[in-house]
Amino acid sequence: MENENSILKLIGRSSDDLKTISAYLQDSIVVQKDIIFLKKNKIFVMIVSRFMWEDAEKGLFRENKRIKCAVRFNKVLNVICSNINQKKRNKMLELLTIENILLKDKTFKIKLIFSGNSIITVFAEEIEAVLDDLGKSWIVKKAPKHQI
């Protein structure tokens, strides 16, 4: 049974907003071909399979779910990848966290940090991020686990 309230849409315009978006996106899986930088439009987009932590944390007997989610950064000046072989278009990346730094020129360096030390760095004029769930969620067998 699908609950309409499970659809999430967040807009981030500050460092604190990005921390919230990062928490919701933790353990999202993205296929490299679903990542694009539209340079002329100054937009960086990726379509991820987001683990729905907000559902998993509501109770012990809830089912683990994922949902397709569009993640967009606007006013992007440049994007740099490290430790990502862009020729492997079907390789999956697992997002761990998002960090950001205000640079001396008042632009932002936003780092999308993936497992395996893969990083996508988005340089933006300002923080303007949108997280937008798409369609219906589906049940997955396991919740992501992390070693402490």
mmCIF file of N, CA and C in Angstrom:
data_model
loop_
_atom_site.group_PDB
_atom_site.id
_atom_site.type_symbol
_atom_site.label_atom_id
_atom_site.label_comp_id
_atom_site.label_asym_id
_atom_site.label_seq_id
_atom_site.Cartn_x
_atom_site.Cartn_y
_atom_site.Cartn_z
ATOM 1 N N MET A 1 0.838 -1.173 0.000
ATOM 2 C CA MET A 1 0.000 0.000 0.000
ATOM 3 C C MET A 1 0.892 1.249 0.000
ATOM 4 N N GLU A 2 0.705 2.091 -0.967
ATOM 5 C CA GLU A 2 1.529 3.289 -1.120
ATOM 6 C C GLU A 2 0.925 4.460 -0.360
ATOM 7 N N ASN A 3 1.736 5.113 0.423
ATOM 8 C CA ASN A 3 1.295 6.274 1.175
ATOM 9 C C ASN A 3 1.782 7.528 0.454
ATOM 10 N N GLU A 4 0.871 8.390 0.053
ATOM 11 C CA GLU A 4 1.241 9.615 -0.659
ATOM 12 C C GLU A 4 2.208 10.473 0.156
ATOM 13 N N ASN A 5 2.109 10.399 1.488
ATOM 14 C CA ASN A 5 2.973 11.200 2.342
ATOM 15 C C ASN A 5 4.433 10.766 2.287
ATOM 16 N N SER A 6 4.707 9.609 1.692
ATOM 17 C CA SER A 6 6.083 9.125 1.646
ATOM 18 C C SER A 6 6.890 9.811 0.549
ATOM 19 N N ILE A 7 6.245 10.589 -0.306
ATOM 20 C CA ILE A 7 6.959 11.324 -1.349
ATOM 21 C C ILE A 7 7.600 12.550 -0.711
ATOM 22 N N LEU A 8 8.908 12.697 -0.962
ATOM 23 C CA LEU A 8 9.673 13.751 -0.321
ATOM 24 C C LEU A 8 10.121 14.771 -1.358
ATOM 25 N N LYS A 9 10.035 16.051 -1.022
ATOM 26 C CA LYS A 9 10.586 17.117 -1.854
ATOM 27 C C LYS A 9 11.237 18.116 -0.910
ATOM 28 N N LEU A 10 12.530 18.314 -1.080
ATOM 29 C CA LEU A 10 13.278 19.246 -0.244
ATOM 30 C C LEU A 10 14.014 20.245 -1.123
ATOM 31 N N ILE A 11 14.096 21.474 -0.652
ATOM 32 C CA ILE A 11 14.873 22.504 -1.340
ATOM 33 C C ILE A 11 15.913 22.995 -0.340
ATOM 34 N N GLY A 12 17.166 23.006 -0.787
ATOM 35 C CA GLY A 12 18.251 23.425 0.091
ATOM 36 C C GLY A 12 18.903 24.704 -0.393
ATOM 37 N N ARG A 13 19.015 25.690 0.516
ATOM 38 C CA ARG A 13 19.638 26.970 0.175
ATOM 39 C C ARG A 13 20.727 27.385 1.176
ATOM 40 N N SER A 14 21.039 26.474 2.123
ATOM 41 C CA SER A 14 22.052 26.794 3.129
ATOM 42 C C SER A 14 22.858 25.534 3.456
ATOM 43 N N SER A 15 23.929 25.726 4.206
ATOM 44 C CA SER A 15 24.744 24.580 4.634
ATOM 45 C C SER A 15 23.927 23.628 5.495
ATOM 46 N N ASP A 16 23.088 24.171 6.378
ATOM 47 C CA ASP A 16 22.237 23.318 7.212
ATOM 48 C C ASP A 16 21.242 22.536 6.361
ATOM 49 N N ASP A 17 20.664 23.179 5.351
ATOM 50 C CA ASP A 17 19.747 22.484 4.443
ATOM 51 C C ASP A 17 20.461 21.321 3.752
ATOM 52 N N LEU A 18 21.717 21.557 3.336
ATOM 53 C CA LEU A 18 22.482 20.492 2.668
ATOM 54 C C LEU A 18 22.746 19.325 3.602
ATOM 55 N N LYS A 19 22.937 19.598 4.887
ATOM 56 C CA LYS A 19 23.133 18.514 5.857
ATOM 57 C C LYS A 19 21.873 17.647 5.940
ATOM 58 N N THR A 20 20.712 18.286 5.902
ATOM 59 C CA THR A 20 19.452 17.543 5.932
ATOM 60 C C THR A 20 19.302 16.707 4.665
ATOM 61 N N ILE A 21 19.574 17.309 3.520
ATOM 62 C CA ILE A 21 19.489 16.584 2.246
ATOM 63 C C ILE A 21 20.478 15.424 2.245
ATOM 64 N N SER A 22 21.679 15.655 2.750
ATOM 65 C CA SER A 22 22.697 14.605 2.828
ATOM 66 C C SER A 22 22.197 13.427 3.661
ATOM 67 N N ALA A 23 21.536 13.716 4.782
ATOM 68 C CA ALA A 23 21.018 12.646 5.643
ATOM 69 C C ALA A 23 19.975 11.806 4.902
ATOM 70 N N TYR A 24 19.093 12.458 4.162
ATOM 71 C CA TYR A 24 18.077 11.720 3.407
ATOM 72 C C TYR A 24 18.693 10.915 2.259
ATOM 73 N N LEU A 25 19.799 11.411 1.714
ATOM 74 C CA LEU A 25 20.427 10.736 0.568
ATOM 75 C C LEU A 25 21.467 9.691 0.967
ATOM 76 N N GLN A 26 21.784 9.590 2.259
ATOM 77 C CA GLN A 26 22.784 8.614 2.683
ATOM 78 C C GLN A 26 22.403 7.226 2.198
ATOM 79 N N ASP A 27 23.367 6.534 1.608
ATOM 80 C CA ASP A 27 23.213 5.171 1.085
ATOM 81 C C ASP A 27 22.400 5.099 -0.204
ATOM 82 N N SER A 28 22.181 6.240 -0.843
ATOM 83 C CA SER A 28 21.542 6.206 -2.164
ATOM 84 C C SER A 28 22.497 5.562 -3.157
ATOM 85 N N ILE A 29 21.920 4.872 -4.121
ATOM 86 C CA ILE A 29 22.712 4.227 -5.164
ATOM 87 C C ILE A 29 22.425 4.946 -6.477
ATOM 88 N N VAL A 30 23.492 5.270 -7.195
ATOM 89 C CA VAL A 30 23.341 5.936 -8.493
ATOM 90 C C VAL A 30 24.190 5.200 -9.531
ATOM 91 N N VAL A 31 23.617 4.982 -10.689
ATOM 92 C CA VAL A 31 24.356 4.417 -11.816
ATOM 93 C C VAL A 31 25.000 5.599 -12.530
ATOM 94 N N GLN A 32 26.270 5.485 -12.870
ATOM 95 C CA GLN A 32 27.010 6.606 -13.443
ATOM 96 C C GLN A 32 26.316 7.242 -14.642
ATOM 97 N N LYS A 33 25.634 6.448 -15.458
ATOM 98 C CA LYS A 33 24.964 7.018 -16.631
ATOM 99 C C LYS A 33 23.784 7.909 -16.241
ATOM 100 N N ASP A 34 23.370 7.856 -14.974
ATOM 101 C CA ASP A 34 22.264 8.682 -14.488
ATOM 102 C C ASP A 34 22.753 9.962 -13.798
ATOM 103 N N ILE A 35 23.986 10.352 -14.142
ATOM 104 C CA ILE A 35 24.581 11.585 -13.623
ATOM 105 C C ILE A 35 24.903 12.472 -14.823
ATOM 106 N N ILE A 36 24.476 13.731 -14.769
ATOM 107 C CA ILE A 36 24.755 14.620 -15.903
ATOM 108 C C ILE A 36 24.974 16.057 -15.433
ATOM 109 N N PHE A 37 25.915 16.714 -16.106
ATOM 110 C CA PHE A 37 26.153 18.142 -15.874
ATOM 111 C C PHE A 37 25.760 18.875 -17.142
ATOM 112 N N LEU A 38 24.715 19.671 -17.050
ATOM 113 C CA LEU A 38 24.248 20.477 -18.181
ATOM 114 C C LEU A 38 24.921 21.851 -18.066
ATOM 115 N N LYS A 39 26.115 21.933 -18.658
ATOM 116 C CA LYS A 39 26.973 23.100 -18.461
ATOM 117 C C LYS A 39 26.292 24.412 -18.868
ATOM 118 N N LYS A 40 25.654 24.418 -20.032
ATOM 119 C CA LYS A 40 25.007 25.654 -20.520
ATOM 120 C C LYS A 40 23.892 26.112 -19.582
ATOM 121 N N ASN A 41 23.204 25.155 -18.971
ATOM 122 C CA ASN A 41 22.089 25.476 -18.065
ATOM 123 C C ASN A 41 22.553 25.650 -16.624
ATOM 124 N N LYS A 42 23.830 25.348 -16.366
ATOM 125 C CA LYS A 42 24.411 25.420 -15.022
ATOM 126 C C LYS A 42 23.662 24.516 -14.043
ATOM 127 N N ILE A 43 23.318 23.315 -14.520
ATOM 128 C CA ILE A 43 22.567 22.365 -13.695
ATOM 129 C C ILE A 43 23.313 21.031 -13.641
ATOM 130 N N PHE A 44 23.431 20.480 -12.436
ATOM 131 C CA PHE A 44 23.974 19.135 -12.227
ATOM 132 C C PHE A 44 22.829 18.287 -11.691
ATOM 133 N N VAL A 45 22.586 17.129 -12.335
ATOM 134 C CA VAL A 45 21.471 16.267 -11.942
ATOM 135 C C VAL A 45 21.948 14.825 -11.827
ATOM 136 N N MET A 46 21.398 14.128 -10.848
ATOM 137 C CA MET A 46 21.567 12.681 -10.800
ATOM 138 C C MET A 46 20.261 12.061 -10.312
ATOM 139 N N ILE A 47 19.959 10.912 -10.900
ATOM 140 C CA ILE A 47 18.781 10.146 -10.505
ATOM 141 C C ILE A 47 19.289 8.984 -9.659
ATOM 142 N N VAL A 48 18.865 8.937 -8.415
ATOM 143 C CA VAL A 48 19.367 7.931 -7.481
ATOM 144 C C VAL A 48 18.234 7.025 -7.010
ATOM 145 N N SER A 49 18.626 5.878 -6.474
ATOM 146 C CA SER A 49 17.689 5.016 -5.743
ATOM 147 C C SER A 49 17.952 5.315 -4.267
ATOM 148 N N ARG A 50 17.059 6.088 -3.680
ATOM 149 C CA ARG A 50 17.235 6.570 -2.311
ATOM 150 C C ARG A 50 16.667 5.555 -1.322
ATOM 151 N N PHE A 51 17.501 5.195 -0.320
ATOM 152 C CA PHE A 51 16.986 4.344 0.754
ATOM 153 C C PHE A 51 16.131 5.231 1.644
ATOM 154 N N MET A 52 14.927 4.789 1.959
ATOM 155 C CA MET A 52 13.979 5.618 2.703
ATOM 156 C C MET A 52 14.198 5.465 4.212
ATOM 157 N N TRP A 53 15.258 6.104 4.708
ATOM 158 C CA TRP A 53 15.590 6.028 6.128
ATOM 159 C C TRP A 53 14.439 6.515 6.993
ATOM 160 N N GLU A 54 13.689 7.496 6.498
ATOM 161 C CA GLU A 54 12.589 8.045 7.301
ATOM 162 C C GLU A 54 11.521 6.990 7.575
ATOM 163 N N ASP A 55 11.359 6.011 6.670
ATOM 164 C CA ASP A 55 10.423 4.912 6.902
ATOM 165 C C ASP A 55 11.033 3.861 7.820
ATOM 166 N N ALA A 56 12.296 3.520 7.574
ATOM 167 C CA ALA A 56 12.968 2.471 8.346
ATOM 168 C C ALA A 56 13.043 2.840 9.825
ATOM 169 N N GLU A 57 13.153 4.133 10.111
ATOM 170 C CA GLU A 57 13.325 4.565 11.491
ATOM 171 C C GLU A 57 12.003 4.740 12.233
ATOM 172 N N LYS A 58 10.876 4.591 11.557
ATOM 173 C CA LYS A 58 9.574 4.775 12.212
ATOM 174 C C LYS A 58 9.178 3.588 13.080
ATOM 175 N N GLY A 59 9.718 2.416 12.795
ATOM 176 C CA GLY A 59 9.345 1.262 13.612
ATOM 177 C C GLY A 59 10.101 0.027 13.194
ATOM 178 N N LEU A 60 10.210 -0.904 14.104
ATOM 179 C CA LEU A 60 10.989 -2.111 13.853
ATOM 180 C C LEU A 60 10.379 -3.001 12.779
ATOM 181 N N PHE A 61 9.067 -2.920 12.595
ATOM 182 C CA PHE A 61 8.414 -3.863 11.691
ATOM 183 C C PHE A 61 8.061 -3.261 10.341
ATOM 184 N N ARG A 62 8.558 -2.059 10.069
ATOM 185 C CA ARG A 62 8.324 -1.453 8.763
ATOM 186 C C ARG A 62 9.212 -2.136 7.734
ATOM 187 N N GLU A 63 8.767 -2.142 6.501
ATOM 188 C CA GLU A 63 9.582 -2.734 5.439
ATOM 189 C C GLU A 63 10.622 -1.725 4.972
ATOM 190 N N ASN A 64 11.788 -2.244 4.570
ATOM 191 C CA ASN A 64 12.833 -1.400 3.999
ATOM 192 C C ASN A 64 12.435 -1.058 2.572
ATOM 193 N N LYS A 65 12.545 0.219 2.223
ATOM 194 C CA LYS A 65 12.129 0.646 0.888
ATOM 195 C C LYS A 65 13.143 1.591 0.261
ATOM 196 N N ARG A 66 13.117 1.611 -1.048
ATOM 197 C CA ARG A 66 13.867 2.583 -1.854
ATOM 198 C C ARG A 66 12.879 3.291 -2.765
ATOM 199 N N ILE A 67 13.295 4.473 -3.239
ATOM 200 C CA ILE A 67 12.482 5.228 -4.182
ATOM 201 C C ILE A 67 13.412 5.968 -5.133
ATOM 202 N N LYS A 68 13.017 6.086 -6.389
ATOM 203 C CA LYS A 68 13.790 6.894 -7.344
ATOM 204 C C LYS A 68 13.688 8.344 -6.897
ATOM 205 N N CYS A 69 14.781 9.056 -7.040
ATOM 206 C CA CYS A 69 14.834 10.419 -6.554
ATOM 207 C C CYS A 69 15.740 11.249 -7.461
ATOM 208 N N ALA A 70 15.250 12.413 -7.865
ATOM 209 C CA ALA A 70 16.074 13.348 -8.644
ATOM 210 C C ALA A 70 16.764 14.285 -7.661
ATOM 211 N N VAL A 71 18.069 14.449 -7.851
ATOM 212 C CA VAL A 71 18.857 15.362 -7.036
ATOM 213 C C VAL A 71 19.458 16.383 -7.994
ATOM 214 N N ARG A 72 19.147 17.661 -7.748
ATOM 215 C CA ARG A 72 19.583 18.698 -8.683
ATOM 216 C C ARG A 72 20.287 19.824 -7.939
ATOM 217 N N PHE A 73 21.392 20.263 -8.514
ATOM 218 C CA PHE A 73 22.082 21.457 -8.029
ATOM 219 C C PHE A 73 22.014 22.488 -9.142
ATOM 220 N N ASN A 74 21.576 23.707 -8.811
ATOM 221 C CA ASN A 74 21.468 24.793 -9.776
ATOM 222 C C ASN A 74 22.630 25.767 -9.599
ATOM 223 N N LYS A 75 22.812 26.631 -10.594
ATOM 224 C CA LYS A 75 23.857 27.670 -10.575
ATOM 225 C C LYS A 75 25.244 27.054 -10.447
ATOM 226 N N VAL A 76 25.453 25.948 -11.159
ATOM 227 C CA VAL A 76 26.709 25.196 -11.106
ATOM 228 C C VAL A 76 27.701 25.766 -12.128
ATOM 229 N N LEU A 77 28.908 26.039 -11.660
ATOM 230 C CA LEU A 77 29.958 26.595 -12.507
ATOM 231 C C LEU A 77 30.809 25.501 -13.144
ATOM 232 N N ASN A 78 31.072 24.440 -12.371
ATOM 233 C CA ASN A 78 31.933 23.368 -12.870
ATOM 234 C C ASN A 78 31.726 22.124 -12.011
ATOM 235 N N VAL A 79 32.085 20.968 -12.580
ATOM 236 C CA VAL A 79 31.998 19.691 -11.876
ATOM 237 C C VAL A 79 33.297 18.929 -12.130
ATOM 238 N N ILE A 80 33.875 18.394 -11.072
ATOM 239 C CA ILE A 80 35.106 17.608 -11.188
ATOM 240 C C ILE A 80 34.879 16.256 -10.502
ATOM 241 N N CYS A 81 35.315 15.186 -11.157
ATOM 242 C CA CYS A 81 35.203 13.836 -10.592
ATOM 243 C C CYS A 81 36.584 13.327 -10.215
ATOM 244 N N SER A 82 36.656 12.589 -9.118
ATOM 245 C CA SER A 82 37.909 11.915 -8.786
ATOM 246 C C SER A 82 37.600 10.484 -8.372
ATOM 247 N N ASN A 83 38.474 9.585 -8.809
ATOM 248 C CA ASN A 83 38.338 8.143 -8.568
ATOM 249 C C ASN A 83 37.045 7.577 -9.158
ATOM 250 N N ILE A 84 36.639 8.124 -10.313
ATOM 251 C CA ILE A 84 35.467 7.620 -11.034
ATOM 252 C C ILE A 84 35.878 7.412 -12.479
ATOM 253 N N ASN A 85 35.764 6.159 -12.945
ATOM 254 C CA ASN A 85 36.057 5.854 -14.337
ATOM 255 C C ASN A 85 34.783 6.132 -15.146
ATOM 256 N N GLN A 86 34.751 7.268 -15.825
ATOM 257 C CA GLN A 86 33.542 7.698 -16.526
ATOM 258 C C GLN A 86 33.197 6.823 -17.732
ATOM 259 N N LYS A 87 34.122 5.970 -18.143
ATOM 260 C CA LYS A 87 33.828 5.045 -19.250
ATOM 261 C C LYS A 87 32.962 3.876 -18.784
ATOM 262 N N LYS A 88 32.958 3.624 -17.480
ATOM 263 C CA LYS A 88 32.133 2.536 -16.918
ATOM 264 C C LYS A 88 30.755 3.094 -16.573
ATOM 265 N N ARG A 89 29.947 3.331 -17.601
ATOM 266 C CA ARG A 89 28.661 4.023 -17.465
ATOM 267 C C ARG A 89 27.647 3.253 -16.611
ATOM 268 N N ASN A 90 27.796 1.909 -16.511
ATOM 269 C CA ASN A 90 26.844 1.112 -15.735
ATOM 270 C C ASN A 90 27.315 0.828 -14.308
ATOM 271 N N LYS A 91 28.460 1.386 -13.937
ATOM 272 C CA LYS A 91 28.977 1.184 -12.570
ATOM 273 C C LYS A 91 28.089 1.933 -11.576
ATOM 274 N N MET A 92 27.844 1.282 -10.447
ATOM 275 C CA MET A 92 27.028 1.889 -9.403
ATOM 276 C C MET A 92 27.915 2.546 -8.357
ATOM 277 N N LEU A 93 27.459 3.693 -7.888
ATOM 278 C CA LEU A 93 28.132 4.406 -6.812
ATOM 279 C C LEU A 93 27.166 4.500 -5.635
ATOM 280 N N GLU A 94 27.708 4.404 -4.421
ATOM 281 C CA GLU A 94 26.876 4.522 -3.223
ATOM 282 C C GLU A 94 27.248 5.807 -2.494
ATOM 283 N N LEU A 95 26.289 6.716 -2.382
ATOM 284 C CA LEU A 95 26.525 8.010 -1.752
ATOM 285 C C LEU A 95 26.604 7.863 -0.234
ATOM 286 N N LEU A 96 27.670 8.403 0.338
ATOM 287 C CA LEU A 96 27.845 8.357 1.785
ATOM 288 C C LEU A 96 27.418 9.668 2.437
ATOM 289 N N THR A 97 27.880 10.790 1.878
ATOM 290 C CA THR A 97 27.577 12.091 2.486
ATOM 291 C C THR A 97 27.802 13.223 1.489
ATOM 292 N N ILE A 98 27.335 14.395 1.871
ATOM 293 C CA ILE A 98 27.561 15.620 1.101
ATOM 294 C C ILE A 98 28.195 16.623 2.054
ATOM 295 N N GLU A 99 29.303 17.212 1.605
ATOM 296 C CA GLU A 99 29.976 18.249 2.388
ATOM 297 C C GLU A 99 30.053 19.504 1.540
ATOM 298 N N ASN A 100 30.105 20.665 2.187
ATOM 299 C CA ASN A 100 30.293 21.881 1.396
ATOM 300 C C ASN A 100 31.166 22.881 2.134
ATOM 301 N N ILE A 101 31.854 23.680 1.329
ATOM 302 C CA ILE A 101 32.783 24.679 1.847
ATOM 303 C C ILE A 101 32.518 25.985 1.101
ATOM 304 N N LEU A 102 32.458 27.088 1.842
ATOM 305 C CA LEU A 102 32.372 28.403 1.231
ATOM 306 C C LEU A 102 33.790 28.821 0.874
ATOM 307 N N LEU A 103 34.021 29.113 -0.407
ATOM 308 C CA LEU A 103 35.352 29.496 -0.874
ATOM 309 C C LEU A 103 35.560 31.000 -0.710
ATOM 310 N N LYS A 104 36.819 31.424 -0.849
ATOM 311 C CA LYS A 104 37.163 32.841 -0.669
ATOM 312 C C LYS A 104 36.410 33.746 -1.635
ATOM 313 N N ASP A 105 36.125 33.251 -2.835
ATOM 314 C CA ASP A 105 35.416 34.068 -3.833
ATOM 315 C C ASP A 105 33.892 34.028 -3.649
ATOM 316 N N LYS A 106 33.446 33.500 -2.499
ATOM 317 C CA LYS A 106 32.020 33.427 -2.121
ATOM 318 C C LYS A 106 31.218 32.420 -2.951
ATOM 319 N N THR A 107 31.911 31.524 -3.660
ATOM 320 C CA THR A 107 31.228 30.403 -4.317
ATOM 321 C C THR A 107 31.335 29.199 -3.387
ATOM 322 N N PHE A 108 30.660 28.124 -3.741
ATOM 323 C CA PHE A 108 30.620 26.940 -2.894
ATOM 324 C C PHE A 108 31.244 25.742 -3.585
ATOM 325 N N LYS A 109 31.966 24.962 -2.802
ATOM 326 C CA LYS A 109 32.534 23.684 -3.229
ATOM 327 C C LYS A 109 31.717 22.617 -2.510
ATOM 328 N N ILE A 110 30.891 21.894 -3.281
ATOM 329 C CA ILE A 110 29.993 20.878 -2.717
ATOM 330 C C ILE A 110 30.529 19.508 -3.123
ATOM 331 N N LYS A 111 30.910 18.709 -2.124
ATOM 332 C CA LYS A 111 31.497 17.392 -2.405
ATOM 333 C C LYS A 111 30.484 16.288 -2.146
ATOM 334 N N LEU A 112 30.210 15.508 -3.178
ATOM 335 C CA LEU A 112 29.387 14.308 -3.058
ATOM 336 C C LEU A 112 30.372 13.158 -2.867
ATOM 337 N N ILE A 113 30.372 12.582 -1.678
ATOM 338 C CA ILE A 113 31.362 11.562 -1.341
ATOM 339 C C ILE A 113 30.705 10.189 -1.379
ATOM 340 N N PHE A 114 31.277 9.318 -2.216
ATOM 341 C CA PHE A 114 30.762 7.972 -2.426
ATOM 342 C C PHE A 114 31.700 6.955 -1.803
ATOM 343 N N SER A 115 31.208 5.736 -1.609
ATOM 344 C CA SER A 115 32.071 4.663 -1.102
ATOM 345 C C SER A 115 33.218 4.445 -2.091
ATOM 346 N N GLY A 116 34.296 3.878 -1.604
ATOM 347 C CA GLY A 116 35.453 3.633 -2.469
ATOM 348 C C GLY A 116 36.231 4.899 -2.770
ATOM 349 N N ASN A 117 36.036 5.956 -1.961
ATOM 350 C CA ASN A 117 36.735 7.227 -2.117
ATOM 351 C C ASN A 117 36.487 7.893 -3.471
ATOM 352 N N SER A 118 35.325 7.638 -4.066
ATOM 353 C CA SER A 118 34.925 8.329 -5.283
ATOM 354 C C SER A 118 34.241 9.634 -4.875
ATOM 355 N N ILE A 119 34.603 10.716 -5.560
ATOM 356 C CA ILE A 119 34.072 12.032 -5.186
ATOM 357 C C ILE A 119 33.662 12.802 -6.443
ATOM 358 N N ILE A 120 32.498 13.421 -6.378
ATOM 359 C CA ILE A 120 32.090 14.387 -7.392
ATOM 360 C C ILE A 120 32.041 15.728 -6.680
ATOM 361 N N THR A 121 32.832 16.677 -7.184
ATOM 362 C CA THR A 121 32.863 18.016 -6.594
ATOM 363 C C THR A 121 32.119 18.968 -7.514
ATOM 364 N N VAL A 122 31.110 19.615 -6.951
ATOM 365 C CA VAL A 122 30.274 20.564 -7.685
ATOM 366 C C VAL A 122 30.644 21.961 -7.188
ATOM 367 N N PHE A 123 31.074 22.823 -8.109
ATOM 368 C CA PHE A 123 31.369 24.214 -7.768
ATOM 369 C C PHE A 123 30.161 25.041 -8.186
ATOM 370 N N ALA A 124 29.584 25.781 -7.239
ATOM 371 C CA ALA A 124 28.342 26.496 -7.512
ATOM 372 C C ALA A 124 28.406 27.941 -7.023
ATOM 373 N N GLU A 125 27.657 28.802 -7.701
ATOM 374 C CA GLU A 125 27.585 30.216 -7.332
ATOM 375 C C GLU A 125 26.956 30.375 -5.951
ATOM 376 N N GLU A 126 25.987 29.524 -5.646
ATOM 377 C CA GLU A 126 25.339 29.523 -4.346
ATOM 378 C C GLU A 126 24.760 28.139 -4.106
ATOM 379 N N ILE A 127 24.305 27.893 -2.882
ATOM 380 C CA ILE A 127 23.677 26.603 -2.589
ATOM 381 C C ILE A 127 22.226 26.677 -3.047
ATOM 382 N N GLU A 128 21.914 25.851 -4.022
ATOM 383 C CA GLU A 128 20.531 25.710 -4.471
ATOM 384 C C GLU A 128 20.351 24.262 -4.917
ATOM 385 N N ALA A 129 19.920 23.443 -3.977
ATOM 386 C CA ALA A 129 19.782 22.011 -4.219
ATOM 387 C C ALA A 129 18.312 21.619 -4.087
ATOM 388 N N VAL A 130 17.913 20.647 -4.906
ATOM 389 C CA VAL A 130 16.543 20.143 -4.854
ATOM 390 C C VAL A 130 16.595 18.618 -4.813
ATOM 391 N N LEU A 131 15.884 18.031 -3.858
ATOM 392 C CA LEU A 131 15.703 16.586 -3.778
ATOM 393 C C LEU A 131 14.225 16.350 -4.041
ATOM 394 N N ASP A 132 13.938 15.488 -5.017
ATOM 395 C CA ASP A 132 12.550 15.295 -5.437
ATOM 396 C C ASP A 132 12.297 13.811 -5.722
ATOM 397 N N ASP A 133 11.523 13.153 -4.838
ATOM 398 C CA ASP A 133 11.182 11.745 -5.061
ATOM 399 C C ASP A 133 10.311 11.613 -6.309
ATOM 400 N N LEU A 134 10.521 10.495 -7.028
ATOM 401 C CA LEU A 134 9.811 10.239 -8.283
ATOM 402 C C LEU A 134 9.081 8.904 -8.202
ATOM 403 N N GLY A 135 7.802 8.886 -8.468
ATOM 404 C CA GLY A 135 7.063 7.624 -8.567
ATOM 405 C C GLY A 135 6.849 6.932 -7.240
ATOM 406 N N LYS A 136 6.733 5.605 -7.324
ATOM 407 C CA LYS A 136 6.415 4.798 -6.141
ATOM 408 C C LYS A 136 7.654 4.107 -5.604
ATOM 409 N N SER A 137 7.642 3.895 -4.295
ATOM 410 C CA SER A 137 8.747 3.184 -3.657
ATOM 411 C C SER A 137 8.594 1.682 -3.886
ATOM 412 N N TRP A 138 9.669 0.939 -3.622
ATOM 413 C CA TRP A 138 9.621 -0.518 -3.701
ATOM 414 C C TRP A 138 10.350 -1.094 -2.494
ATOM 415 N N ILE A 139 9.985 -2.309 -2.142
ATOM 416 C CA ILE A 139 10.546 -2.986 -0.973
ATOM 417 C C ILE A 139 11.900 -3.600 -1.336
ATOM 418 N N VAL A 140 12.866 -3.438 -0.427
ATOM 419 C CA VAL A 140 14.185 -4.074 -0.574
ATOM 420 C C VAL A 140 14.408 -4.977 0.635
ATOM 421 N N LYS A 141 15.242 -5.998 0.440
ATOM 422 C CA LYS A 141 15.435 -6.989 1.506
ATOM 423 C C LYS A 141 16.186 -6.440 2.701
ATOM 424 N N LYS A 142 17.228 -5.642 2.444
ATOM 425 C CA LYS A 142 18.103 -5.237 3.541
ATOM 426 C C LYS A 142 18.266 -3.731 3.611
ATOM 427 N N ALA A 143 18.441 -3.263 4.828
ATOM 428 C CA ALA A 143 18.839 -1.873 5.052
ATOM 429 C C ALA A 143 20.354 -1.804 4.939
ATOM 430 N N PRO A 144 20.880 -0.706 4.442
ATOM 431 C CA PRO A 144 22.346 -0.560 4.395
ATOM 432 C C PRO A 144 22.923 -0.624 5.803
ATOM 433 N N LYS A 145 24.115 -1.233 5.934
ATOM 434 C CA LYS A 145 24.775 -1.339 7.232
ATOM 435 C C LYS A 145 26.169 -0.733 7.107
ATOM 436 N N HIS A 146 26.615 -0.116 8.180
ATOM 437 C CA HIS A 146 27.926 0.514 8.199
ATOM 438 C C HIS A 146 28.743 0.007 9.364
ATOM 439 N N GLN A 147 30.044 -0.176 9.118
ATOM 440 C CA GLN A 147 30.941 -0.543 10.209
ATOM 441 C C GLN A 147 31.294 0.737 10.955
ATOM 442 N N ILE A 148 31.382 0.622 12.260
ATOM 443 C CA ILE A 148 31.696 1.803 13.071
ATOM 444 C C ILE A 148 33.131 1.733 13.549
#
